[in-house]
Amino acid sequence: MTHTISEQELSRWTSELVASWGYSVPDAAYIADTLVDSNLRGIDSHGVMRLTAYRNRIDHGLIDPTATCETTVRGATAQITADRVAGQLAARQACATAATIAKDVGVAVVTVSQSAHFGAAGYFARELAEQGLFSMVTANTEPIVVPFGGRRALLGTNPIAFAAPTESGVVSVDMATSQAAMGKVYSARLSNTPIPSDWGVDDDGQPSTDPHAVEALLPAAGPKGYGLSFFVEMLSGVLSGSAISHGVGNMYHDFDRGQNVGHFILAISIDEFMPRAEFESRAESLITLAHDTEPVSADRPVLVPGEPELLTAAKRRESGSPLSDEVVEELSELGAKTNVPWPHTD
């Protein structure tokens, strides 16, 4: 069975729950917004279903709701150390630092080390684009993806996101460099539904439609996705001084160490190249060209990157976000621990 819950109720409950863990009200609201935004956009694998894992890492002393980042700025670059800081809050600090630098000198490169899972990379890329900046955000994650031609996992899903402002709003793309995010496999496990055969492989390295049998994911587009993932690891892990490959802690299983995830943020001031209004107009013309492209099927028009998620968000703002029985039960139990009762859902 599937339950639906409104954006307002889900945001309120999630904010109250996270605040009950010891986060300040503003920090809790920010973390909640990153998660609920994913649910709204149909990226449920990065939404509120992650809350239990976040709480487990707090309980094991690996995340501290009161911890703060250490920031070192050198010219157009900055390094942020996020020891025991929630990944979303580390990324928020990185974005704020990047925006300040880019608006001052034209471009900013910020790395984050000793971080944790930060949700969807696109959230932070869009946050920068909303300030008139062209942005790129990457992160490395625990190894769960086999390299092209390999049998065992080497790299994480290693997401990469881009965003830019246009006349009609921010346009963005947020993609894992694996064929699918592991969170989608976890979602399929909870609902006991089969997955596409090109998502992952079993212990023998063979493709499987059984989410419970999947031991590792496949890279997107074979060697191309592997190549992108490799260099996301270089930017996010190697350059930032964070953990690399199997050095990255597993969010669900490694409770004797921090994840030491790395993030990479690039922010470019459009005004250094042309007036923002001119850029947005030119970007809008590209969007129009895409929309005007004759589609293969009349009932499936050509969209621009990120548009399917925007359409999903519009629908879910009207009808609510769907959550499975299993997720609702898990969240209800989580809320009961700190006296934040789960709201009624349809």
mmCIF file of C-alpha atoms in Angstrom:
data_model
loop_
_atom_site.group_PDB
_atom_site.id
_atom_site.type_symbol
_atom_site.label_atom_id
_atom_site.label_comp_id
_atom_site.label_asym_id
_atom_site.label_seq_id
_atom_site.Cartn_x
_atom_site.Cartn_y
_atom_site.Cartn_z
ATOM 1 C CA MET A 1 0.000 0.000 0.000
ATOM 2 C CA THR A 2 1.115 3.546 -0.706
ATOM 3 C CA HIS A 3 0.435 6.524 1.546
ATOM 4 C CA THR A 4 0.505 10.154 0.452
ATOM 5 C CA ILE A 5 1.519 13.123 2.545
ATOM 6 C CA SER A 6 1.506 16.824 1.727
ATOM 7 C CA GLU A 7 4.681 18.822 1.332
ATOM 8 C CA GLN A 8 3.719 20.980 4.320
ATOM 9 C CA GLU A 9 3.092 18.042 6.660
ATOM 10 C CA LEU A 10 6.186 16.158 5.579
ATOM 11 C CA SER A 11 8.344 19.268 5.986
ATOM 12 C CA ARG A 12 6.879 20.072 9.410
ATOM 13 C CA TRP A 13 7.289 16.533 10.720
ATOM 14 C CA THR A 14 10.803 16.078 9.338
ATOM 15 C CA SER A 15 11.947 19.420 10.747
ATOM 16 C CA GLU A 16 10.550 18.595 14.185
ATOM 17 C CA LEU A 17 12.101 15.135 14.125
ATOM 18 C CA VAL A 18 15.579 16.364 13.158
ATOM 19 C CA ALA A 19 15.377 19.173 15.738
ATOM 20 C CA SER A 20 14.538 16.577 18.396
ATOM 21 C CA TRP A 21 17.926 14.997 17.706
ATOM 22 C CA GLY A 22 19.738 18.111 18.932
ATOM 23 C CA TYR A 23 20.020 20.236 15.788
ATOM 24 C CA SER A 24 19.136 23.909 15.948
ATOM 25 C CA VAL A 25 15.755 24.770 14.458
ATOM 26 C CA PRO A 26 17.297 26.444 11.358
ATOM 27 C CA ASP A 27 19.685 23.527 10.779
ATOM 28 C CA ALA A 28 16.883 21.003 11.192
ATOM 29 C CA ALA A 29 14.702 22.915 8.749
ATOM 30 C CA TYR A 30 17.525 22.988 6.195
ATOM 31 C CA ILE A 31 18.201 19.250 6.441
ATOM 32 C CA ALA A 32 14.465 18.592 6.212
ATOM 33 C CA ASP A 33 14.161 20.775 3.119
ATOM 34 C CA THR A 34 16.911 18.888 1.292
ATOM 35 C CA LEU A 35 15.144 15.585 1.949
ATOM 36 C CA VAL A 36 11.575 16.699 1.244
ATOM 37 C CA ASP A 37 12.768 18.397 -1.944
ATOM 38 C CA SER A 38 14.021 15.020 -3.155
ATOM 39 C CA ASN A 39 10.684 13.379 -2.388
ATOM 40 C CA LEU A 40 8.836 16.136 -4.227
ATOM 41 C CA ARG A 41 11.041 15.759 -7.293
ATOM 42 C CA GLY A 42 10.516 11.998 -7.377
ATOM 43 C CA ILE A 43 14.015 11.178 -6.129
ATOM 44 C CA ASP A 44 12.608 9.184 -3.217
ATOM 45 C CA SER A 45 15.876 7.298 -2.763
ATOM 46 C CA HIS A 46 17.399 10.526 -1.415
ATOM 47 C CA GLY A 47 14.389 11.641 0.576
ATOM 48 C CA VAL A 48 13.068 10.974 4.067
ATOM 49 C CA MET A 49 13.805 7.255 3.828
ATOM 50 C CA ARG A 50 17.406 8.223 4.716
ATOM 51 C CA LEU A 51 16.421 9.528 8.162
ATOM 52 C CA THR A 52 16.904 6.234 9.995
ATOM 53 C CA ALA A 53 20.458 5.921 8.694
ATOM 54 C CA TYR A 54 21.180 9.514 9.746
ATOM 55 C CA ARG A 55 19.901 8.823 13.263
ATOM 56 C CA ASN A 56 21.940 5.624 13.545
ATOM 57 C CA ARG A 57 25.131 7.531 12.837
ATOM 58 C CA ILE A 58 24.269 10.098 15.493
ATOM 59 C CA ASP A 59 23.627 7.284 17.980
ATOM 60 C CA HIS A 60 27.082 5.869 17.247
ATOM 61 C CA GLY A 61 28.758 9.248 17.799
ATOM 62 C CA LEU A 62 29.773 9.605 14.156
ATOM 63 C CA ILE A 63 27.631 12.682 13.532
ATOM 64 C CA ASP A 64 27.260 15.478 16.100
ATOM 65 C CA PRO A 65 24.268 17.820 15.676
ATOM 66 C CA THR A 66 26.254 20.618 17.343
ATOM 67 C CA ALA A 67 29.490 20.200 15.346
ATOM 68 C CA THR A 68 30.626 23.009 13.059
ATOM 69 C CA CYS A 69 32.826 23.244 9.974
ATOM 70 C CA GLU A 70 36.331 24.656 9.817
ATOM 71 C CA THR A 71 36.825 26.846 6.733
ATOM 72 C CA THR A 72 40.123 27.996 5.210
ATOM 73 C CA VAL A 73 39.963 30.462 2.302
ATOM 74 C CA ARG A 74 42.891 31.063 -0.058
ATOM 75 C CA GLY A 75 42.111 33.425 -2.923
ATOM 76 C CA ALA A 76 39.546 31.790 -5.214
ATOM 77 C CA THR A 77 39.672 28.501 -3.331
ATOM 78 C CA ALA A 78 38.500 27.234 0.020
ATOM 79 C CA GLN A 79 38.892 24.037 1.992
ATOM 80 C CA ILE A 80 36.254 22.967 4.496
ATOM 81 C CA THR A 81 36.727 20.307 7.151
ATOM 82 C CA ALA A 82 33.421 18.838 8.309
ATOM 83 C CA ASP A 83 34.366 16.419 11.084
ATOM 84 C CA ARG A 84 31.085 14.898 12.423
ATOM 85 C CA VAL A 85 29.005 17.586 10.674
ATOM 86 C CA ALA A 86 25.889 16.477 8.772
ATOM 87 C CA GLY A 87 26.625 16.335 5.058
ATOM 88 C CA GLN A 88 23.863 18.810 4.202
ATOM 89 C CA LEU A 89 25.209 21.393 6.628
ATOM 90 C CA ALA A 90 28.744 20.942 5.323
ATOM 91 C CA ALA A 91 27.479 21.472 1.774
ATOM 92 C CA ARG A 92 25.498 24.525 2.887
ATOM 93 C CA GLN A 93 28.694 26.043 4.275
ATOM 94 C CA ALA A 94 30.565 25.157 1.103
ATOM 95 C CA CYS A 95 27.910 26.777 -1.101
ATOM 96 C CA ALA A 96 27.826 29.933 1.008
ATOM 97 C CA THR A 97 31.612 30.174 0.852
ATOM 98 C CA ALA A 98 31.664 29.501 -2.892
ATOM 99 C CA ALA A 99 29.007 32.160 -3.550
ATOM 100 C CA THR A 100 30.893 34.783 -1.563
ATOM 101 C CA ILE A 101 34.189 34.088 -3.331
ATOM 102 C CA ALA A 102 32.689 33.845 -6.827
ATOM 103 C CA LYS A 103 30.824 37.123 -6.479
ATOM 104 C CA ASP A 104 34.077 38.742 -5.346
ATOM 105 C CA VAL A 105 36.657 37.329 -7.746
ATOM 106 C CA GLY A 106 34.548 35.681 -10.451
ATOM 107 C CA VAL A 107 35.058 31.992 -9.739
ATOM 108 C CA ALA A 108 35.300 29.740 -6.700
ATOM 109 C CA VAL A 109 36.464 26.190 -6.094
ATOM 110 C CA VAL A 110 35.595 24.722 -2.715
ATOM 111 C CA THR A 111 36.379 21.244 -1.411
ATOM 112 C CA VAL A 112 34.941 19.545 1.657
ATOM 113 C CA SER A 113 36.602 16.712 3.572
ATOM 114 C CA GLN A 114 35.499 14.444 6.430
ATOM 115 C CA SER A 115 31.877 14.889 5.387
ATOM 116 C CA ALA A 116 28.920 12.513 5.246
ATOM 117 C CA HIS A 117 26.004 11.730 2.949
ATOM 118 C CA PHE A 118 24.508 15.046 1.849
ATOM 119 C CA GLY A 119 21.415 13.949 -0.046
ATOM 120 C CA ALA A 120 20.972 15.025 -3.660
ATOM 121 C CA ALA A 121 23.856 16.970 -5.223
ATOM 122 C CA GLY A 122 21.431 18.907 -7.404
ATOM 123 C CA TYR A 123 19.918 20.661 -4.400
ATOM 124 C CA PHE A 124 23.165 22.519 -3.778
ATOM 125 C CA ALA A 125 23.869 23.199 -7.445
ATOM 126 C CA ARG A 126 20.430 24.792 -7.739
ATOM 127 C CA GLU A 127 21.016 26.787 -4.555
ATOM 128 C CA LEU A 128 24.027 28.424 -6.207
ATOM 129 C CA ALA A 129 22.246 28.946 -9.538
ATOM 130 C CA GLU A 130 19.420 30.749 -7.767
ATOM 131 C CA GLN A 131 22.054 33.338 -6.817
ATOM 132 C CA GLY A 132 23.012 33.860 -10.462
ATOM 133 C CA LEU A 133 25.974 31.493 -10.508
ATOM 134 C CA PHE A 134 26.788 28.692 -12.927
ATOM 135 C CA SER A 135 27.510 25.713 -10.666
ATOM 136 C CA MET A 136 28.881 22.213 -10.521
ATOM 137 C CA VAL A 137 28.692 19.938 -7.460
ATOM 138 C CA THR A 138 30.152 16.445 -7.030
ATOM 139 C CA ALA A 139 30.650 13.965 -4.199
ATOM 140 C CA ASN A 140 32.243 10.576 -3.769
ATOM 141 C CA THR A 141 30.403 7.845 -1.912
ATOM 142 C CA GLU A 142 31.107 4.403 -0.495
ATOM 143 C CA PRO A 143 32.148 1.926 -3.232
ATOM 144 C CA ILE A 144 29.129 0.128 -4.651
ATOM 145 C CA VAL A 145 29.764 0.374 -8.420
ATOM 146 C CA VAL A 146 31.915 -2.012 -10.402
ATOM 147 C CA PRO A 147 34.446 -0.450 -12.794
ATOM 148 C CA PHE A 148 33.840 -1.171 -16.466
ATOM 149 C CA GLY A 149 34.922 -4.759 -17.014
ATOM 150 C CA GLY A 150 35.251 -5.423 -13.288
ATOM 151 C CA ARG A 151 33.436 -7.812 -10.978
ATOM 152 C CA ARG A 152 33.811 -6.101 -7.595
ATOM 153 C CA ALA A 153 32.860 -2.577 -6.536
ATOM 154 C CA LEU A 154 35.553 0.092 -6.783
ATOM 155 C CA LEU A 155 33.768 3.469 -6.790
ATOM 156 C CA GLY A 156 30.581 4.967 -5.411
ATOM 157 C CA THR A 157 27.565 6.220 -7.318
ATOM 158 C CA ASN A 158 29.597 9.453 -7.370
ATOM 159 C CA PRO A 159 26.957 12.029 -8.359
ATOM 160 C CA ILE A 160 27.594 15.090 -10.497
ATOM 161 C CA ALA A 161 25.208 18.037 -10.796
ATOM 162 C CA PHE A 162 25.153 21.206 -12.875
ATOM 163 C CA ALA A 163 22.797 24.180 -12.614
ATOM 164 C CA ALA A 164 22.381 27.580 -14.236
ATOM 165 C CA PRO A 165 19.846 30.427 -14.125
ATOM 166 C CA THR A 166 17.532 31.114 -17.083
ATOM 167 C CA GLU A 167 14.638 33.483 -17.734
ATOM 168 C CA SER A 168 12.131 30.816 -16.720
ATOM 169 C CA GLY A 169 14.041 29.648 -13.664
ATOM 170 C CA VAL A 170 16.954 27.402 -12.812
ATOM 171 C CA VAL A 171 17.769 24.561 -15.182
ATOM 172 C CA SER A 172 19.737 21.683 -13.704
ATOM 173 C CA VAL A 173 20.856 18.116 -14.071
ATOM 174 C CA ASP A 174 21.693 15.758 -11.211
ATOM 175 C CA MET A 175 22.912 12.294 -12.053
ATOM 176 C CA ALA A 176 24.629 9.368 -10.493
ATOM 177 C CA THR A 177 27.484 8.044 -12.570
ATOM 178 C CA SER A 178 26.051 4.583 -11.973
ATOM 179 C CA GLN A 179 23.147 3.321 -14.052
ATOM 180 C CA ALA A 180 20.945 3.842 -10.986
ATOM 181 C CA ALA A 181 21.329 5.121 -7.437
ATOM 182 C CA MET A 182 21.711 2.469 -4.733
ATOM 183 C CA GLY A 183 18.890 4.202 -2.891
ATOM 184 C CA LYS A 184 16.561 3.050 -5.671
ATOM 185 C CA VAL A 185 17.659 -0.525 -5.035
ATOM 186 C CA TYR A 186 16.946 -0.015 -1.316
ATOM 187 C CA SER A 187 13.498 1.327 -2.213
ATOM 188 C CA ALA A 188 12.854 -1.758 -4.334
ATOM 189 C CA ARG A 189 13.951 -3.975 -1.455
ATOM 190 C CA LEU A 190 11.491 -2.292 0.880
ATOM 191 C CA SER A 191 8.632 -2.751 -1.571
ATOM 192 C CA ASN A 192 9.845 -6.157 -2.828
ATOM 193 C CA THR A 193 9.634 -5.096 -6.460
ATOM 194 C CA PRO A 194 11.982 -6.197 -9.277
ATOM 195 C CA ILE A 195 14.467 -3.796 -10.809
ATOM 196 C CA PRO A 196 15.763 -3.381 -14.388
ATOM 197 C CA SER A 197 18.504 -5.834 -15.278
ATOM 198 C CA ASP A 198 20.992 -3.086 -16.109
ATOM 199 C CA TRP A 199 20.992 -1.585 -12.602
ATOM 200 C CA GLY A 200 23.224 -4.006 -10.764
ATOM 201 C CA VAL A 201 24.987 -7.339 -10.488
ATOM 202 C CA ASP A 202 24.919 -10.222 -8.036
ATOM 203 C CA ASP A 203 27.862 -11.768 -6.211
ATOM 204 C CA ASP A 204 28.928 -13.521 -9.400
ATOM 205 C CA GLY A 205 29.027 -10.251 -11.296
ATOM 206 C CA GLN A 206 25.925 -11.128 -13.292
ATOM 207 C CA PRO A 207 23.025 -8.706 -13.910
ATOM 208 C CA SER A 208 20.028 -9.322 -11.654
ATOM 209 C CA THR A 209 16.447 -8.075 -11.438
ATOM 210 C CA ASP A 210 16.226 -9.128 -7.767
ATOM 211 C CA PRO A 211 17.054 -6.085 -5.597
ATOM 212 C CA HIS A 212 17.905 -8.389 -2.681
ATOM 213 C CA ALA A 213 20.542 -10.165 -4.796
ATOM 214 C CA VAL A 214 22.308 -7.025 -6.002
ATOM 215 C CA GLU A 215 25.798 -6.702 -4.536
ATOM 216 C CA ALA A 216 27.063 -3.857 -6.736
ATOM 217 C CA LEU A 217 25.799 -1.426 -9.345
ATOM 218 C CA LEU A 218 26.799 -0.996 -12.963
ATOM 219 C CA PRO A 219 28.317 2.254 -14.289
ATOM 220 C CA ALA A 220 26.087 4.354 -16.531
ATOM 221 C CA ALA A 221 26.798 3.840 -20.239
ATOM 222 C CA GLY A 222 29.610 1.403 -19.519
ATOM 223 C CA PRO A 223 33.088 2.967 -19.910
ATOM 224 C CA LYS A 224 31.653 6.500 -20.192
ATOM 225 C CA GLY A 225 29.986 6.406 -16.784
ATOM 226 C CA TYR A 226 33.053 4.720 -15.335
ATOM 227 C CA GLY A 227 35.248 7.504 -16.703
ATOM 228 C CA LEU A 228 33.032 10.212 -15.220
ATOM 229 C CA SER A 229 32.895 8.413 -11.878
ATOM 230 C CA PHE A 230 36.669 8.036 -11.809
ATOM 231 C CA PHE A 231 37.179 11.779 -12.164
ATOM 232 C CA VAL A 232 34.421 12.624 -9.690
ATOM 233 C CA GLU A 233 36.482 10.508 -7.279
ATOM 234 C CA MET A 234 39.561 12.532 -8.236
ATOM 235 C CA LEU A 235 37.838 15.861 -7.568
ATOM 236 C CA SER A 236 35.808 14.876 -4.512
ATOM 237 C CA GLY A 237 38.111 12.393 -2.847
ATOM 238 C CA VAL A 238 41.696 12.865 -4.042
ATOM 239 C CA LEU A 239 41.722 16.667 -4.368
ATOM 240 C CA SER A 240 39.811 17.319 -1.145
ATOM 241 C CA GLY A 241 42.007 15.040 0.941
ATOM 242 C CA SER A 242 39.028 12.841 1.808
ATOM 243 C CA ALA A 243 38.817 9.065 1.752
ATOM 244 C CA ILE A 244 39.173 7.252 -1.584
ATOM 245 C CA SER A 245 37.318 4.170 -2.822
ATOM 246 C CA HIS A 246 37.124 1.565 -0.028
ATOM 247 C CA GLY A 247 38.409 4.135 2.439
ATOM 248 C CA VAL A 248 34.958 5.774 2.376
ATOM 249 C CA GLY A 249 32.777 4.505 5.218
ATOM 250 C CA ASN A 250 29.462 2.809 4.477
ATOM 251 C CA MET A 251 26.570 4.851 5.865
ATOM 252 C CA TYR A 252 24.549 1.760 6.757
ATOM 253 C CA HIS A 253 27.172 -0.651 8.056
ATOM 254 C CA ASP A 254 30.386 1.068 9.190
ATOM 255 C CA PHE A 255 29.728 2.359 12.688
ATOM 256 C CA ASP A 256 33.330 2.296 13.877
ATOM 257 C CA ARG A 257 34.418 5.207 11.656
ATOM 258 C CA GLY A 258 33.159 8.324 9.931
ATOM 259 C CA GLN A 259 32.390 8.191 6.237
ATOM 260 C CA ASN A 260 34.989 10.854 5.328
ATOM 261 C CA VAL A 261 33.118 11.701 2.137
ATOM 262 C CA GLY A 262 34.472 14.492 -0.047
ATOM 263 C CA HIS A 263 32.562 17.183 -1.955
ATOM 264 C CA PHE A 264 33.678 19.468 -4.771
ATOM 265 C CA ILE A 265 31.890 22.735 -5.573
ATOM 266 C CA LEU A 266 32.586 24.998 -8.543
ATOM 267 C CA ALA A 267 30.786 28.351 -8.803
ATOM 268 C CA ILE A 268 31.211 30.714 -11.749
ATOM 269 C CA SER A 269 30.010 34.314 -11.777
ATOM 270 C CA ILE A 270 28.146 34.804 -15.045
ATOM 271 C CA ASP A 271 28.611 38.575 -14.779
ATOM 272 C CA GLU A 272 32.330 38.077 -15.471
ATOM 273 C CA PHE A 273 31.431 36.917 -18.988
ATOM 274 C CA MET A 274 28.258 38.835 -19.842
ATOM 275 C CA PRO A 275 25.338 40.524 -18.075
ATOM 276 C CA ARG A 276 23.257 37.933 -16.263
ATOM 277 C CA ALA A 277 20.121 38.977 -18.185
ATOM 278 C CA GLU A 278 21.880 38.318 -21.495
ATOM 279 C CA PHE A 279 23.043 34.883 -20.320
ATOM 280 C CA GLU A 280 19.563 33.979 -19.105
ATOM 281 C CA SER A 281 18.071 35.039 -22.436
ATOM 282 C CA ARG A 282 20.604 32.979 -24.383
ATOM 283 C CA ALA A 283 20.014 30.007 -22.078
ATOM 284 C CA GLU A 284 16.273 30.376 -22.602
ATOM 285 C CA SER A 285 16.772 30.212 -26.359
ATOM 286 C CA LEU A 286 18.533 26.854 -25.927
ATOM 287 C CA ILE A 287 15.598 25.585 -23.855
ATOM 288 C CA THR A 288 13.207 26.727 -26.584
ATOM 289 C CA LEU A 289 15.225 24.899 -29.235
ATOM 290 C CA ALA A 290 14.994 21.718 -27.168
ATOM 291 C CA HIS A 291 11.238 22.096 -26.663
ATOM 292 C CA ASP A 292 10.730 22.779 -30.375
ATOM 293 C CA THR A 293 12.547 19.628 -31.430
ATOM 294 C CA GLU A 294 10.118 17.212 -33.076
ATOM 295 C CA PRO A 295 9.606 14.271 -30.687
ATOM 296 C CA VAL A 296 9.549 10.618 -31.657
ATOM 297 C CA SER A 297 6.140 10.327 -29.986
ATOM 298 C CA ALA A 298 3.603 13.155 -29.906
ATOM 299 C CA ASP A 299 2.615 12.312 -26.336
ATOM 300 C CA ARG A 300 6.232 12.552 -25.114
ATOM 301 C CA PRO A 301 7.611 16.019 -25.882
ATOM 302 C CA VAL A 302 11.328 16.755 -25.699
ATOM 303 C CA LEU A 303 12.236 18.109 -22.272
ATOM 304 C CA VAL A 304 15.383 19.724 -20.905
ATOM 305 C CA PRO A 305 17.479 18.207 -18.089
ATOM 306 C CA GLY A 306 15.735 18.472 -14.738
ATOM 307 C CA GLU A 307 12.336 19.165 -16.271
ATOM 308 C CA PRO A 308 10.867 15.727 -15.509
ATOM 309 C CA GLU A 309 11.651 16.333 -11.824
ATOM 310 C CA LEU A 310 10.022 19.781 -11.970
ATOM 311 C CA LEU A 311 6.874 18.260 -13.466
ATOM 312 C CA THR A 312 6.842 15.580 -10.782
ATOM 313 C CA ALA A 313 7.244 18.219 -8.071
ATOM 314 C CA ALA A 314 4.294 20.180 -9.453
ATOM 315 C CA LYS A 315 2.090 17.074 -9.332
ATOM 316 C CA ARG A 316 3.219 16.067 -5.854
ATOM 317 C CA ARG A 317 2.614 19.559 -4.495
ATOM 318 C CA GLU A 318 -1.000 19.056 -5.488
ATOM 319 C CA SER A 319 -1.525 15.410 -4.590
ATOM 320 C CA GLY A 320 1.174 14.738 -1.993
ATOM 321 C CA SER A 321 4.308 12.590 -1.980
ATOM 322 C CA PRO A 322 3.825 8.807 -2.014
ATOM 323 C CA LEU A 323 5.491 6.700 0.676
ATOM 324 C CA SER A 324 5.329 2.927 0.982
ATOM 325 C CA ASP A 325 3.960 1.071 4.018
ATOM 326 C CA GLU A 326 7.487 0.027 4.896
ATOM 327 C CA VAL A 327 8.844 3.586 4.848
ATOM 328 C CA VAL A 328 5.909 4.946 6.847
ATOM 329 C CA GLU A 329 6.327 2.199 9.461
ATOM 330 C CA GLU A 330 10.052 2.935 9.732
ATOM 331 C CA LEU A 331 9.487 6.677 10.064
ATOM 332 C CA SER A 332 6.707 6.173 12.605
ATOM 333 C CA GLU A 333 9.028 4.110 14.785
ATOM 334 C CA LEU A 334 11.758 6.712 14.395
ATOM 335 C CA GLY A 335 9.439 9.527 15.454
ATOM 336 C CA ALA A 336 8.164 7.591 18.455
ATOM 337 C CA LYS A 337 11.681 7.452 19.891
ATOM 338 C CA THR A 338 11.747 11.237 20.432
ATOM 339 C CA ASN A 339 7.986 11.809 20.808
ATOM 340 C CA VAL A 340 7.457 13.235 17.330
ATOM 341 C CA PRO A 341 4.398 11.257 16.179
ATOM 342 C CA TRP A 342 4.024 10.503 12.502
ATOM 343 C CA PRO A 343 1.119 12.496 10.994
ATOM 344 C CA HIS A 344 -1.945 10.911 9.433
ATOM 345 C CA THR A 345 -1.430 9.986 5.784
ATOM 346 C CA ASP A 346 -3.916 8.983 3.085
#
